[in-house]
PDB file of C-alpha atoms in Angstrom:
ATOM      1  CA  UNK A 298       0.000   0.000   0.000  1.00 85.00           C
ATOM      2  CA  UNK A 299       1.173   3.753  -0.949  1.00 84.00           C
ATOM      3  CA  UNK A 300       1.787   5.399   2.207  1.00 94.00           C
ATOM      4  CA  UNK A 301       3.604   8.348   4.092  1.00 96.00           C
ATOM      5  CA  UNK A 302       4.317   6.417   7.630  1.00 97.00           C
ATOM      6  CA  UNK A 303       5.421   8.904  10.506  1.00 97.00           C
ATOM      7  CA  UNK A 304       6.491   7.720  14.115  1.00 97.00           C
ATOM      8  CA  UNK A 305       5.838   8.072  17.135  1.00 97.00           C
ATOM      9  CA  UNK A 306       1.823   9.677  16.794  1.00 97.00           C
ATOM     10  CA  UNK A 307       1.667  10.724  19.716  1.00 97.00           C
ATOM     11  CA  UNK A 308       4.799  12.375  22.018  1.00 97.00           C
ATOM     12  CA  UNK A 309       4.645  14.272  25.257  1.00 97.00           C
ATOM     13  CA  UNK A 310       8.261  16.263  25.957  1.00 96.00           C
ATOM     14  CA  UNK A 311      10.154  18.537  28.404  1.00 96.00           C
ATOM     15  CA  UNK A 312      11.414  21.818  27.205  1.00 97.00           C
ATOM     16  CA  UNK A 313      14.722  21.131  25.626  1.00 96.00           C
ATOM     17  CA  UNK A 314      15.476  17.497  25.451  1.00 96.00           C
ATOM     18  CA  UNK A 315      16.180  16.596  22.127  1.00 97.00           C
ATOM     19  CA  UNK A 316      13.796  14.735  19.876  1.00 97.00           C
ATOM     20  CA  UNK A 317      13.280  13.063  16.456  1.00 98.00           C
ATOM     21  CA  UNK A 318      10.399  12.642  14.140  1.00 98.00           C
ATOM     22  CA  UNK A 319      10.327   9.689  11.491  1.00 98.00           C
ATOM     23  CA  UNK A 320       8.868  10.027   8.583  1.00 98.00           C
ATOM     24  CA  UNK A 321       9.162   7.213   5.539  1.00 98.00           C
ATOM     25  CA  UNK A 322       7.243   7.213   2.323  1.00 97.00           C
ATOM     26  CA  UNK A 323       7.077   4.134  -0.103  1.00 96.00           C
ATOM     27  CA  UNK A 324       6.277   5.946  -3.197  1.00 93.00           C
ATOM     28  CA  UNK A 325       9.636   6.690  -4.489  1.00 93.00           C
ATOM     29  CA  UNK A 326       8.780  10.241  -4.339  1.00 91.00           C
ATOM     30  CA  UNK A 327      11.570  12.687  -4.859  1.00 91.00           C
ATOM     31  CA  UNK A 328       9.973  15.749  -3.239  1.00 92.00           C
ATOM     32  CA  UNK A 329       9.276  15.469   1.082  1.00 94.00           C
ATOM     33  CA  UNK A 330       7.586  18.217   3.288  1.00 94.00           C
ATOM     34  CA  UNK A 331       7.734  18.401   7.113  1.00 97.00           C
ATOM     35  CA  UNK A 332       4.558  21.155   8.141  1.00 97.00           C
ATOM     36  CA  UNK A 333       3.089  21.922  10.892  1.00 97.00           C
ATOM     37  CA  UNK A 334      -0.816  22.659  11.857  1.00 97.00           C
ATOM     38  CA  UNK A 335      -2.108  24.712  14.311  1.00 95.00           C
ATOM     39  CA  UNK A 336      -5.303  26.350  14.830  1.00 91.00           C
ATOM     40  CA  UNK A 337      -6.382  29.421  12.619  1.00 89.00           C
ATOM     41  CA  UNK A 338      -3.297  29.051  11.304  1.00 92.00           C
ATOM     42  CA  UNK A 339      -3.482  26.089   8.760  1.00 93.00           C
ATOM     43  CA  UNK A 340      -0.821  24.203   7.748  1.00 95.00           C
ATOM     44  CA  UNK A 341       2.630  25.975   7.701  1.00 95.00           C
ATOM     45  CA  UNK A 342       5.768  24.246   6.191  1.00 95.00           C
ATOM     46  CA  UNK A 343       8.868  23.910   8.170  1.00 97.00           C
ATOM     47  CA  UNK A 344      11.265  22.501   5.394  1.00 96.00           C
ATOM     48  CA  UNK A 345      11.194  20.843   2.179  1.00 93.00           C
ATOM     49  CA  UNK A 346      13.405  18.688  -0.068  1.00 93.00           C
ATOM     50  CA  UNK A 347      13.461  18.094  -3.817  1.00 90.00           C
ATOM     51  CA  UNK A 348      15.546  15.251  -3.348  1.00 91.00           C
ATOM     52  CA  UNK A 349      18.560  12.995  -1.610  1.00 95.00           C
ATOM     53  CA  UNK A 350      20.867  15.620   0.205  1.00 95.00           C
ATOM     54  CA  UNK A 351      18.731  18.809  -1.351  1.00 92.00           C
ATOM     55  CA  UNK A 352      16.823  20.759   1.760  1.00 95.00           C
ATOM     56  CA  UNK A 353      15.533  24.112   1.872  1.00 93.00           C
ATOM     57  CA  UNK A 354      13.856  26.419   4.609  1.00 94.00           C
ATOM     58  CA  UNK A 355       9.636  26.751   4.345  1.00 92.00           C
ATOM     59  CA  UNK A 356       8.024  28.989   5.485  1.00 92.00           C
ATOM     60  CA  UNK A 357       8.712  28.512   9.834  1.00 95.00           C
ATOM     61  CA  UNK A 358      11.792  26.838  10.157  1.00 97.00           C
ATOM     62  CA  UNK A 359      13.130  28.251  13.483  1.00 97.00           C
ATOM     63  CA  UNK A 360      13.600  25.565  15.777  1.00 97.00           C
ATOM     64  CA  UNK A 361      13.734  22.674  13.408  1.00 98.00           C
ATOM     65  CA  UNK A 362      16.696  20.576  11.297  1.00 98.00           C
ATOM     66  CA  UNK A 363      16.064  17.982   8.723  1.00 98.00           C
ATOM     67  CA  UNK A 364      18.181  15.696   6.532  1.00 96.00           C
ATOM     68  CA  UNK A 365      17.654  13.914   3.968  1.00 97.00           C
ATOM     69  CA  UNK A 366      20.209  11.009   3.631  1.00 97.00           C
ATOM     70  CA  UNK A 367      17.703   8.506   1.823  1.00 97.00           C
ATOM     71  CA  UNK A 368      15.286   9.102  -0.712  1.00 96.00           C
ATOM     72  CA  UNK A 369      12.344   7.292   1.392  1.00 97.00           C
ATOM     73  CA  UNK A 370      12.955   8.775   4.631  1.00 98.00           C
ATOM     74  CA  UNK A 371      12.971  12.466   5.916  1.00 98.00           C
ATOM     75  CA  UNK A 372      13.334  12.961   9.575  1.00 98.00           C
ATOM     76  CA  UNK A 373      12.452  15.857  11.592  1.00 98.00           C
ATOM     77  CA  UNK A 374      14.682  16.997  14.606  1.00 98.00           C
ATOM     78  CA  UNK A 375      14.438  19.156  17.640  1.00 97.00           C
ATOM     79  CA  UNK A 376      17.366  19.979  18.954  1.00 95.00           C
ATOM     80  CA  UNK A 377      16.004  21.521  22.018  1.00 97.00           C
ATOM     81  CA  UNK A 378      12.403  22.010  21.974  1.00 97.00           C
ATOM     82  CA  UNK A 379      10.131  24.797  23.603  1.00 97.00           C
ATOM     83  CA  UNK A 380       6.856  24.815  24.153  1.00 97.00           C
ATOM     84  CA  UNK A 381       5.727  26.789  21.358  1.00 97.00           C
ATOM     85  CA  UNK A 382       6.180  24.105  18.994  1.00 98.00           C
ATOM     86  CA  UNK A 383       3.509  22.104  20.757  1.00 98.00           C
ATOM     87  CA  UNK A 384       1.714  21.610  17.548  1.00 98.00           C
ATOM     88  CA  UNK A 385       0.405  18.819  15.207  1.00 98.00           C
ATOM     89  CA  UNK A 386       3.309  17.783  12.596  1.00 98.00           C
ATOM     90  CA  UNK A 387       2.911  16.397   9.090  1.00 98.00           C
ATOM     91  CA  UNK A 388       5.128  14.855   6.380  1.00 97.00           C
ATOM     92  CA  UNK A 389       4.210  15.094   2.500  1.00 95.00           C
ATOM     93  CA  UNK A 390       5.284  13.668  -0.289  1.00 93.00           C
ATOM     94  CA  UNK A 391       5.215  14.188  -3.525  1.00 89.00           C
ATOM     95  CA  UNK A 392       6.263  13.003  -7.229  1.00 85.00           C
ATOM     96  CA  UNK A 393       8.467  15.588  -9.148  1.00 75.00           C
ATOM     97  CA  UNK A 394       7.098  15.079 -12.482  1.00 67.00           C
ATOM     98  CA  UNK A 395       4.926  17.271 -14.541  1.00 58.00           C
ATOM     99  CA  UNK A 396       1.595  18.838 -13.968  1.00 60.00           C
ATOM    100  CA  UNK A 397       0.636  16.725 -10.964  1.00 61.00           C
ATOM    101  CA  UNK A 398       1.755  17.845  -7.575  1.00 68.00           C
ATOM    102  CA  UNK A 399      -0.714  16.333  -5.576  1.00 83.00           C
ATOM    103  CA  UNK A 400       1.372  16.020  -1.543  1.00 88.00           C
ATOM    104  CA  UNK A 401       0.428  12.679  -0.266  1.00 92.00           C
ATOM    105  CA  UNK A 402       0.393  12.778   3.658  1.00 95.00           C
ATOM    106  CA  UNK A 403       1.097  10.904   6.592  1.00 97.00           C
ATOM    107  CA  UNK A 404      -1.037  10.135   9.491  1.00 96.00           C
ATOM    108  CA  UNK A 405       0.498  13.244  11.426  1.00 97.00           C
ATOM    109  CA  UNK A 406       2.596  13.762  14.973  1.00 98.00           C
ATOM    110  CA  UNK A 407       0.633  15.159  17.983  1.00 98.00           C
ATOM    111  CA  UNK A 408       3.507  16.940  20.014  1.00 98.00           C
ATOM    112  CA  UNK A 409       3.434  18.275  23.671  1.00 98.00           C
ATOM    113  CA  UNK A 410       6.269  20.271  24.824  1.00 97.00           C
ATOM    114  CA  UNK A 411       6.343  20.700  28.336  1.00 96.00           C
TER     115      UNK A 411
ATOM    116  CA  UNK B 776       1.331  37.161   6.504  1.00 59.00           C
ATOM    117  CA  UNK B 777      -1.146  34.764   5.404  1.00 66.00           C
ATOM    118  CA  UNK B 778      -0.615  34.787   1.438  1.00 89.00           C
ATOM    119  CA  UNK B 779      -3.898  32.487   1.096  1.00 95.00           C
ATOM    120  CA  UNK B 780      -6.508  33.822   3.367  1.00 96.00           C
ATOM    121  CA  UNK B 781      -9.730  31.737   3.565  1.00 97.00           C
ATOM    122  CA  UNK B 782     -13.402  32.175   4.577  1.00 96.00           C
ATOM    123  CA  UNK B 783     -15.389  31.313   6.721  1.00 97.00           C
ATOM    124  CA  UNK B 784     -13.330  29.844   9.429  1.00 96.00           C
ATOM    125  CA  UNK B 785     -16.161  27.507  10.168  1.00 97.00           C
ATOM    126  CA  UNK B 786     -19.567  26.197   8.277  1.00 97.00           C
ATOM    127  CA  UNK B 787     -22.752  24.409   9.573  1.00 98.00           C
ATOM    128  CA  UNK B 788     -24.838  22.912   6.157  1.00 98.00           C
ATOM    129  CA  UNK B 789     -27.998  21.160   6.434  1.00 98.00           C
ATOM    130  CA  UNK B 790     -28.053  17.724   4.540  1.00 97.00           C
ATOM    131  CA  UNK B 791     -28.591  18.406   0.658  1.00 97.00           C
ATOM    132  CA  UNK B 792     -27.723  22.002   0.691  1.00 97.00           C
ATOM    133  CA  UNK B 793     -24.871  23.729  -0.855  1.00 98.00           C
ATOM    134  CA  UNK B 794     -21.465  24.064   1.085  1.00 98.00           C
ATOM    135  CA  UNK B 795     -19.188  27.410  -0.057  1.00 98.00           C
ATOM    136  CA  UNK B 796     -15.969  27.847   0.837  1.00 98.00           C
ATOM    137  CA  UNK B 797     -13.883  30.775   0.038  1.00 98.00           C
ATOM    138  CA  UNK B 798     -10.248  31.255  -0.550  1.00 98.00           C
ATOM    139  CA  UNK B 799      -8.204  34.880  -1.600  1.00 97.00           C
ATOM    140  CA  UNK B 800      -4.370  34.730  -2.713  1.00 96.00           C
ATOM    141  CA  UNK B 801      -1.931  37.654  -2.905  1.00 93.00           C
ATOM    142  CA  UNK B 802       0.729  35.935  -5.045  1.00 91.00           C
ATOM    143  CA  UNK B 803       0.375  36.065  -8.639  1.00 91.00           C
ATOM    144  CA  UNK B 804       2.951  33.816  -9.535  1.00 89.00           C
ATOM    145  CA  UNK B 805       0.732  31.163  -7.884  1.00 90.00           C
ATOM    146  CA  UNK B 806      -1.065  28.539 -10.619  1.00 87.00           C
ATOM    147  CA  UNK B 807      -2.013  25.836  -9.015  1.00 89.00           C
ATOM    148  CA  UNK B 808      -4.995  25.700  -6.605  1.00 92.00           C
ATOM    149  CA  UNK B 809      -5.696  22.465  -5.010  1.00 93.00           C
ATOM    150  CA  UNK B 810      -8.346  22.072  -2.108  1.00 96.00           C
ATOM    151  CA  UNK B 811      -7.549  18.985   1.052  1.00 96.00           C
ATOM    152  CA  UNK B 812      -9.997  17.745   2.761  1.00 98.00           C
ATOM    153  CA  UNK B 813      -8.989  16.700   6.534  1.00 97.00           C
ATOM    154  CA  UNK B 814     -10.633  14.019   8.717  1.00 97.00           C
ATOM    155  CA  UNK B 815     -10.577  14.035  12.202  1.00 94.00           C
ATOM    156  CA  UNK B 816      -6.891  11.777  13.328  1.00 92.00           C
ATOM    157  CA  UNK B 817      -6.043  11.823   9.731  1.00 95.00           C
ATOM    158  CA  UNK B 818      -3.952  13.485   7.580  1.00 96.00           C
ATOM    159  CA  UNK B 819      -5.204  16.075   4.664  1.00 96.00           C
ATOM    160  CA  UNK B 820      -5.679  14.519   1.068  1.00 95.00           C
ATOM    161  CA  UNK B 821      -6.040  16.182  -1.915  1.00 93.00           C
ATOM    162  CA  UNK B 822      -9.958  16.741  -2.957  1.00 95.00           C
ATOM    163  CA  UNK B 823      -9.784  18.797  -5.961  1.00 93.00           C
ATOM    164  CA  UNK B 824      -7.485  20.618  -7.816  1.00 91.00           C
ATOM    165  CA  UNK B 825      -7.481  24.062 -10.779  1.00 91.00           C
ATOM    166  CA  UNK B 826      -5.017  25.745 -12.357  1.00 88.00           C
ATOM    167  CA  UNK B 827      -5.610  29.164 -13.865  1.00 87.00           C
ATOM    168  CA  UNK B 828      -6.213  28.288 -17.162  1.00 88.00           C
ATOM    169  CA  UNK B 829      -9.964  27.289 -16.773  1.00 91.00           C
ATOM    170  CA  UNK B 830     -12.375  29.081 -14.715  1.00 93.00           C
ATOM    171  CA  UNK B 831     -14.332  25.956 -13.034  1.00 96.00           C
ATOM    172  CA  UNK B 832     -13.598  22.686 -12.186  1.00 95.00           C
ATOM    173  CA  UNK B 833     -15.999  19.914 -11.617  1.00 96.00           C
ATOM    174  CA  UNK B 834     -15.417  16.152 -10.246  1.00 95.00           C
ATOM    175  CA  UNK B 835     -18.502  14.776  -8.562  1.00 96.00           C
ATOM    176  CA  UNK B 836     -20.393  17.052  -6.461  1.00 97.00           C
ATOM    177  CA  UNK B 837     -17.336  18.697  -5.859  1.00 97.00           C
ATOM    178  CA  UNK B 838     -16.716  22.095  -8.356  1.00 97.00           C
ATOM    179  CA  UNK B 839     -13.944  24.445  -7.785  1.00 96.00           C
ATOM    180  CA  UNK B 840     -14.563  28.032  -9.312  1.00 96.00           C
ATOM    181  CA  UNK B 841     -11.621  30.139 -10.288  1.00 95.00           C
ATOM    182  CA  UNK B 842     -11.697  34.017 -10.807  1.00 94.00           C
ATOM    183  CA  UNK B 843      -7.995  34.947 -11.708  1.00 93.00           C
ATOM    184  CA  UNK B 844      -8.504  38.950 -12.029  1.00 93.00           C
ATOM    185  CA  UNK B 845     -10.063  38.936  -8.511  1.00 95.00           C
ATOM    186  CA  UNK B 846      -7.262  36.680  -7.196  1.00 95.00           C
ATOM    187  CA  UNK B 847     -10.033  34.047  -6.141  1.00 97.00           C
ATOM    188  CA  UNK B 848     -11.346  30.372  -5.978  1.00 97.00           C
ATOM    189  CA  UNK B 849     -13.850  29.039  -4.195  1.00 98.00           C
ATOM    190  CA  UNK B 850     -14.916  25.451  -3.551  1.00 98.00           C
ATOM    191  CA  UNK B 851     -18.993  24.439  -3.774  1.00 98.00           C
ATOM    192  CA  UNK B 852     -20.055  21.087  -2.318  1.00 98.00           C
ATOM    193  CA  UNK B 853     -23.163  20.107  -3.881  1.00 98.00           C
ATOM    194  CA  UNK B 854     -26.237  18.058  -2.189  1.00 98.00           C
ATOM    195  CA  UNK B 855     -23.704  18.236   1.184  1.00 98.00           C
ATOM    196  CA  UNK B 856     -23.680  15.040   3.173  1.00 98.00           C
ATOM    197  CA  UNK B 857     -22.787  14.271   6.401  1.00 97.00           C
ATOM    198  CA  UNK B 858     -20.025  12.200   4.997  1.00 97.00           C
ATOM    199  CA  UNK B 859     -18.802  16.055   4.206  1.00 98.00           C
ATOM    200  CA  UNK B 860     -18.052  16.834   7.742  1.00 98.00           C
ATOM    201  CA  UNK B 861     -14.137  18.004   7.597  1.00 98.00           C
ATOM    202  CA  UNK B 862     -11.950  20.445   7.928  1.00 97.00           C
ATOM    203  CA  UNK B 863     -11.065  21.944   4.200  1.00 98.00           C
ATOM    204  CA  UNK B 864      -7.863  23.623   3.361  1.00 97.00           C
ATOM    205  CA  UNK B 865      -7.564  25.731   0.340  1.00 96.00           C
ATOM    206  CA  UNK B 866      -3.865  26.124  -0.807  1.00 94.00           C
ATOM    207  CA  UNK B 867      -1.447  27.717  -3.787  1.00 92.00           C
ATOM    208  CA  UNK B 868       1.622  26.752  -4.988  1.00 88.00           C
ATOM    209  CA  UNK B 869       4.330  27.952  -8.195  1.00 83.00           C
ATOM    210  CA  UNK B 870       4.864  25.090 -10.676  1.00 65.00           C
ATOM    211  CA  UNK B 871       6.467  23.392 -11.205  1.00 57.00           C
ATOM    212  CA  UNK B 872       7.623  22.191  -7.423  1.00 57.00           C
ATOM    213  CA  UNK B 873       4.845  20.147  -6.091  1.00 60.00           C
ATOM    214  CA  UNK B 874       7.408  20.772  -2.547  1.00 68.00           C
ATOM    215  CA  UNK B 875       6.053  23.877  -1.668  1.00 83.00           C
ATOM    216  CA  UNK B 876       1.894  23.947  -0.988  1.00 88.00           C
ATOM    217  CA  UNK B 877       1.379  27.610   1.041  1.00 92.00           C
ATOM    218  CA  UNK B 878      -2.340  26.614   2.779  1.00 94.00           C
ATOM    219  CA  UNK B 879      -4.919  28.536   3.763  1.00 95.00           C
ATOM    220  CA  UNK B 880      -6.416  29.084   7.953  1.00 95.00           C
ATOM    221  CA  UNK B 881      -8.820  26.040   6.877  1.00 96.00           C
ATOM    222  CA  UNK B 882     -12.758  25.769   7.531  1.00 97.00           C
ATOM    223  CA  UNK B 883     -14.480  23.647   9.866  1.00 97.00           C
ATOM    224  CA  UNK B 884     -17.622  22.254   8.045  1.00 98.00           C
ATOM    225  CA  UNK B 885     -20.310  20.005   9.567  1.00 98.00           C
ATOM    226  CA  UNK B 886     -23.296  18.663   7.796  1.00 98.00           C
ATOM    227  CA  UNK B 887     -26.411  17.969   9.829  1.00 96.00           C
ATOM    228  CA  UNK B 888     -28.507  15.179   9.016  1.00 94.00           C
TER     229      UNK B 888
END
């Protein structure tokens, strides 16, 4: 099955101890997206990347890191989380290929910062 | 600054009537308009999408309408169901990355039976 897969779904944190967020696609997508949602706000993106070792800043990246060392995964870190980026997270993905740039999703990231 | 603003920030429909949801850009370089529709737990997923070389787009009871002069789209959900009730994102993006989506606040639509 096609599918952006993101772990964990669920985290509850402490200002400032370090954290990762998986994210994995099967799709063979070259383009990933880390965003983040929050209410009356929408969906902001954090950082993107067109492909293996290409990353670029969104639109809030303050705060965040990425890397993208395989084409499937793209991990989001936190160095040292504050509580302002409690927020629900979401990784895209998308084919680079034409007219169609429909962002397949994952499942999101519920995060608590403490 | 919001780049995509959208309207109204939340929509109550009675089942069978006609859902309208509004979305402004500031961006001309924008052309291509896609609408996500968002169930509770899950992630968005693409509903419909326009780019600004037609003025209306229909799949289903689904139609996006497009007016590029007035920087606008809209999306109409025909004979609403409850089935309907989600949160709906308008968004924009520059081809030809399909990386960067800029969304809009999102609207909170329920359908009553």
């Amino acid at each position: 099955e096609a599918q952006v897969t993101q772990n964990p779904r669920y985290l509850i944190t402490v200002t400032g101890k370090k954290l990762t967020v998986t994210c994995s696609q099967n799709m063979n997508h070259e383009y990933m997206s880390w965003y983040r949602q929050d209410p009356g706000l929408g969906l902001r993106q954090i950082y993107y990347s067109m492909n293996v070792e290409v990353t670029d800043k969104g639109d809030v990246p303050e705060g965040y890191k990425v890397s993208r060392k395989e084409k499937r995964n793209f991990p989001l870190i936190l160095e040292s989380p504050s509580p302002n980026q409690t927020s629900l997270y979401f990784c895209a993905s998308s084919k680079a290929s034409g007219r169609t740039d429909t962002q397949y999703f994952g499942p999101g990231t519920r995060l608590t910062v403490l | 600054q919001q780049q995509v603003k959208q309207s109204p920030q939340s929509l109550i429909v009675q089942k069978g009537g006609i859902s309208i949801i509004n979305c402004a850009y500031e961006n001309t370089a924008f052309d291509y308009f896609p609408w996500y529709q968002q169930f509770p737990g899950k992630g968005p997923a693409l509903l419909i999408a326009i780019r600004p070389d037609v003025s209306e787009k229909k799949e289903g009871r689904f139609t996006i309408s497009f007016n590029k002069s007035a920087k606008q789209f809209s999306l109409h959900i025909m004979d609403s169901q409850p089935g309907d009730s989600a949160t709906y994102f308008c968004a924009a993006s520059k081809s030809p990355s399909g990386s960067r989506l800029t969304f809009g606040e999102g609207t909170q639509l329920t359908v009553n039976p």
